[in-house]
PDB file of C-alpha atoms in Angstrom:
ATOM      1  CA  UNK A 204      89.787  83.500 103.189  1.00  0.00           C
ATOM      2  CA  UNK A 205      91.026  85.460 105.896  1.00  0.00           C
ATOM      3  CA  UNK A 206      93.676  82.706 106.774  1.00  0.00           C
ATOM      4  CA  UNK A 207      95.087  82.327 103.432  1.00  0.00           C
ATOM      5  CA  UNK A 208      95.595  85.773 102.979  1.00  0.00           C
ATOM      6  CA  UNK A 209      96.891  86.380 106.990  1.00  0.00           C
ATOM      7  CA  UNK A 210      99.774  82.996 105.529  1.00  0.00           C
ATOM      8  CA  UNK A 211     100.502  84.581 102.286  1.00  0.00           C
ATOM      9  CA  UNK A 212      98.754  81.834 100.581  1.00  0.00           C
ATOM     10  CA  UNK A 213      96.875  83.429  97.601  1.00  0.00           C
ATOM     11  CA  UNK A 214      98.643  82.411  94.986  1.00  0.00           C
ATOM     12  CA  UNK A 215      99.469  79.230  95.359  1.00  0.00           C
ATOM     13  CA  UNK A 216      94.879  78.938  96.294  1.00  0.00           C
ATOM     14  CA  UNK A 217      94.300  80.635  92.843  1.00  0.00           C
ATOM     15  CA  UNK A 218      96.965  78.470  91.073  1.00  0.00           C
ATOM     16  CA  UNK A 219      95.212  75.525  92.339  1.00  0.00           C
ATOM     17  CA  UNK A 220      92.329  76.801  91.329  1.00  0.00           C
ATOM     18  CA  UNK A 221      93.370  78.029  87.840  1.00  0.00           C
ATOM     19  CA  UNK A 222      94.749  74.233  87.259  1.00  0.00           C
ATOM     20  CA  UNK A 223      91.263  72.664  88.315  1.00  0.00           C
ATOM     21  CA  UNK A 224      88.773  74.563  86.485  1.00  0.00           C
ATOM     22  CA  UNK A 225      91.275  74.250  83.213  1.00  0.00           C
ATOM     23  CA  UNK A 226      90.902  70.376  84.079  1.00  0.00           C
ATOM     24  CA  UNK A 227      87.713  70.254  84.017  1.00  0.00           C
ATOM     25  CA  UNK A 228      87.185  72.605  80.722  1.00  0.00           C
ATOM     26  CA  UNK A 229      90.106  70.141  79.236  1.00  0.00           C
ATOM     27  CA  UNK A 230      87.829  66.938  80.040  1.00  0.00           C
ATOM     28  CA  UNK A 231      85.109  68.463  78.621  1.00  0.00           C
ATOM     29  CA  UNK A 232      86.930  69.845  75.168  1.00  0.00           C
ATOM     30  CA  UNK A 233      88.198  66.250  75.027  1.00  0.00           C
ATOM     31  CA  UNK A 234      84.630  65.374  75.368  1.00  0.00           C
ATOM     32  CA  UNK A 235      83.586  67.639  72.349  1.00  0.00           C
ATOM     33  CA  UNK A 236      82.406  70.123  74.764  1.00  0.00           C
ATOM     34  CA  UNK A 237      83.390  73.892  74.047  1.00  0.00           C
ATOM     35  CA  UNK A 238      82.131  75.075  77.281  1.00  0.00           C
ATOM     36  CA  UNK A 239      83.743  78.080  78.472  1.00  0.00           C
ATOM     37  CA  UNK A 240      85.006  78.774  81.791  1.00  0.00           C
ATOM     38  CA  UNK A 241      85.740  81.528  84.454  1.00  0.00           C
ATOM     39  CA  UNK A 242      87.725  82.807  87.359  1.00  0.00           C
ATOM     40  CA  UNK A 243      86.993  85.210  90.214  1.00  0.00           C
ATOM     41  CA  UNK A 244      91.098  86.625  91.036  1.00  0.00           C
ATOM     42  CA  UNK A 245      92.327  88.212  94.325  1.00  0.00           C
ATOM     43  CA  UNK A 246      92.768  92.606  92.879  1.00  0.00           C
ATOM     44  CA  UNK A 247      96.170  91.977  94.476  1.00  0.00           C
ATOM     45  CA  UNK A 248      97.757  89.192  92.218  1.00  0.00           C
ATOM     46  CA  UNK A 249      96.814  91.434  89.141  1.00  0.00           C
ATOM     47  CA  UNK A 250      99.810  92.635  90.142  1.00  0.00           C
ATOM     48  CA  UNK A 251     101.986  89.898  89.644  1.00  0.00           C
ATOM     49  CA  UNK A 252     103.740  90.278  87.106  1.00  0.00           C
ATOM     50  CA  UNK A 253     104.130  86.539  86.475  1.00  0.00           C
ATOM     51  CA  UNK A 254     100.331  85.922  86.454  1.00  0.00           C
ATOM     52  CA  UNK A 255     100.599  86.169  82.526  1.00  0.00           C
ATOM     53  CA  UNK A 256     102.804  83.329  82.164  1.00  0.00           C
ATOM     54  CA  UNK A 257     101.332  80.821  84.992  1.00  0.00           C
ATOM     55  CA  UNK A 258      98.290  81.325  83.064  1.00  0.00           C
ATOM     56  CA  UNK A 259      99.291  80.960  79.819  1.00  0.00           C
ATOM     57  CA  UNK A 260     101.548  77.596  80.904  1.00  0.00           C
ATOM     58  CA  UNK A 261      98.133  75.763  82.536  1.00  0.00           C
ATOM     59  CA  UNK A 262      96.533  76.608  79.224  1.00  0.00           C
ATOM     60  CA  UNK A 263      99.055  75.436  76.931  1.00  0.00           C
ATOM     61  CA  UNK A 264      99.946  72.014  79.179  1.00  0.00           C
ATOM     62  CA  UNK A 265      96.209  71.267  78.994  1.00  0.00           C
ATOM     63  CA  UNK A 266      96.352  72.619  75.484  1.00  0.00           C
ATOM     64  CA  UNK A 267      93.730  74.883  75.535  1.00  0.00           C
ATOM     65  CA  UNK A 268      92.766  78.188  73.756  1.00  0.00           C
ATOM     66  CA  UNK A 269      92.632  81.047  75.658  1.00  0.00           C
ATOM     67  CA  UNK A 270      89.436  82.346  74.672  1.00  0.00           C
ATOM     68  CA  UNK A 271      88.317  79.716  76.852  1.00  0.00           C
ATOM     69  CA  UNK A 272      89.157  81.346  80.217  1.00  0.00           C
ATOM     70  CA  UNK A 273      87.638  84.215  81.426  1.00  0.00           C
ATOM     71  CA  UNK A 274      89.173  86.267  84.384  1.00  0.00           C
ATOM     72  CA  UNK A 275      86.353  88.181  86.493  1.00  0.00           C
ATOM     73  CA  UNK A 276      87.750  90.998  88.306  1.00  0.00           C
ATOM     74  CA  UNK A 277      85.333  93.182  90.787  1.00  0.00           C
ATOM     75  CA  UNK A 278      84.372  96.661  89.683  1.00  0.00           C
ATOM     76  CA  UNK A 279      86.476  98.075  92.543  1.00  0.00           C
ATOM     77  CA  UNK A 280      89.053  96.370  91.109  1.00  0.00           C
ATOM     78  CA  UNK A 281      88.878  98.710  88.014  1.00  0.00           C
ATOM     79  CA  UNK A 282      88.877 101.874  90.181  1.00  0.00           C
ATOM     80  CA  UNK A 283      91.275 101.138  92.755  1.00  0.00           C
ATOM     81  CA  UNK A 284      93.791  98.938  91.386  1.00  0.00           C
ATOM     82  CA  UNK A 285      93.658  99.890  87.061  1.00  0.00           C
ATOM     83  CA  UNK A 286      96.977 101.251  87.251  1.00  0.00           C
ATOM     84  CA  UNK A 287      98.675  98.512  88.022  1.00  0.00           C
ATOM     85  CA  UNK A 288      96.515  96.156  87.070  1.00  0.00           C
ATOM     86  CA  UNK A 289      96.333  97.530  83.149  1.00  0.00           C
ATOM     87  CA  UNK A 290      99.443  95.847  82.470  1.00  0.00           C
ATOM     88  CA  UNK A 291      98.977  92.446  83.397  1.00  0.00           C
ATOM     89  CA  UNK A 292      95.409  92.193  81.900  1.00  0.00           C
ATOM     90  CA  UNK A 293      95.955  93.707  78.507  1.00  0.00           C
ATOM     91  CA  UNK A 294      98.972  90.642  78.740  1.00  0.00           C
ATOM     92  CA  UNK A 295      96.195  88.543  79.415  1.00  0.00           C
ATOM     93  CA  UNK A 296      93.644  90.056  77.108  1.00  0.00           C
ATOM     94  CA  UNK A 297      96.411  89.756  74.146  1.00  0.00           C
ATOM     95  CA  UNK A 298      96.764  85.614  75.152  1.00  0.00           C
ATOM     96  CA  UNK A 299      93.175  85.909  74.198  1.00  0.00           C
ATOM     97  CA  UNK A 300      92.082  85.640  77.567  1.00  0.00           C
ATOM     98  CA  UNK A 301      88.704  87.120  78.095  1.00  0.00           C
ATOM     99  CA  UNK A 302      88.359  89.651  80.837  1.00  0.00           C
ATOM    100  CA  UNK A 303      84.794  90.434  82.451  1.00  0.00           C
ATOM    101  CA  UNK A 304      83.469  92.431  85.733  1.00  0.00           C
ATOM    102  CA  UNK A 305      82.050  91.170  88.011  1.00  0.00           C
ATOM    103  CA  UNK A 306      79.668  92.831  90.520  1.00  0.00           C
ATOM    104  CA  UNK A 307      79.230  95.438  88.216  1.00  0.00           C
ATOM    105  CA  UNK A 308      76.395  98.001  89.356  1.00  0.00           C
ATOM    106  CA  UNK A 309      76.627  96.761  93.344  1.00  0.00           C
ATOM    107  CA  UNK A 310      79.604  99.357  93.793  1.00  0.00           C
ATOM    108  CA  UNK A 311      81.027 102.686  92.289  1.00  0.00           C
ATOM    109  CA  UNK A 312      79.331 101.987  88.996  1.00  0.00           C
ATOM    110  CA  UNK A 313      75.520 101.164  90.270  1.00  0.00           C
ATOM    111  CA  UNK A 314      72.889 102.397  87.869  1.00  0.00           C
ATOM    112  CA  UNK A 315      70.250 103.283  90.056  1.00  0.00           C
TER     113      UNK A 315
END
């Protein structure tokens, strides 16, 4: 990890990986299979403010619906970075996109 993020290579890694697991979930739809799928994302590229539409472009080529992707953010992620975050996941979130936390209770938000 530390390597692609010291080369700037982040996004193009999640792209690749946004592609893949919307492959496989395409295979499997073709297959009958509505299995739903998710990705972990980099709090940084929440930021990008063409997230919304390379997402929405791998699910429409592979002619998906949306509510088959999940996007796990960390709960850090919702304390540090909601500001500018907000935007781009309510885009996402609108697509029908689901949106999920992930580590929830190991951080600010623990329950113990």
């Amino acid at each position: 990890m530390p390597r692609i993020l010291r080369h700037g290579l982040m996004r193009p890694v999640t792209d690749l990986v946004v592609k893949k697991v919307l492959d496989d979930a395409a295979r499997w739809m073709a297959m009958g299979l509505d299995v739903p799928v998710a990705v972990n994302l980099f709090a940084p590229l929440l930021r990008d403010l063409q997230l919304r539409e390379a997402v929405s472009s791998v699910l429409r080529e592979r002619d998906l619906p949306a509510r088959i992707l999940t996007i796990e953010i960390t709960e850090d992620l919702v304390f540090d970075e909601v500001g500018r975050a907000t935007g781009v996941l309510q885009q996402l979130r609108d697509d029908g996109v689901r949106i999920a936390i992930d580590d929830f209770g190991s951080g600010y938000s623990a329950l113990s």
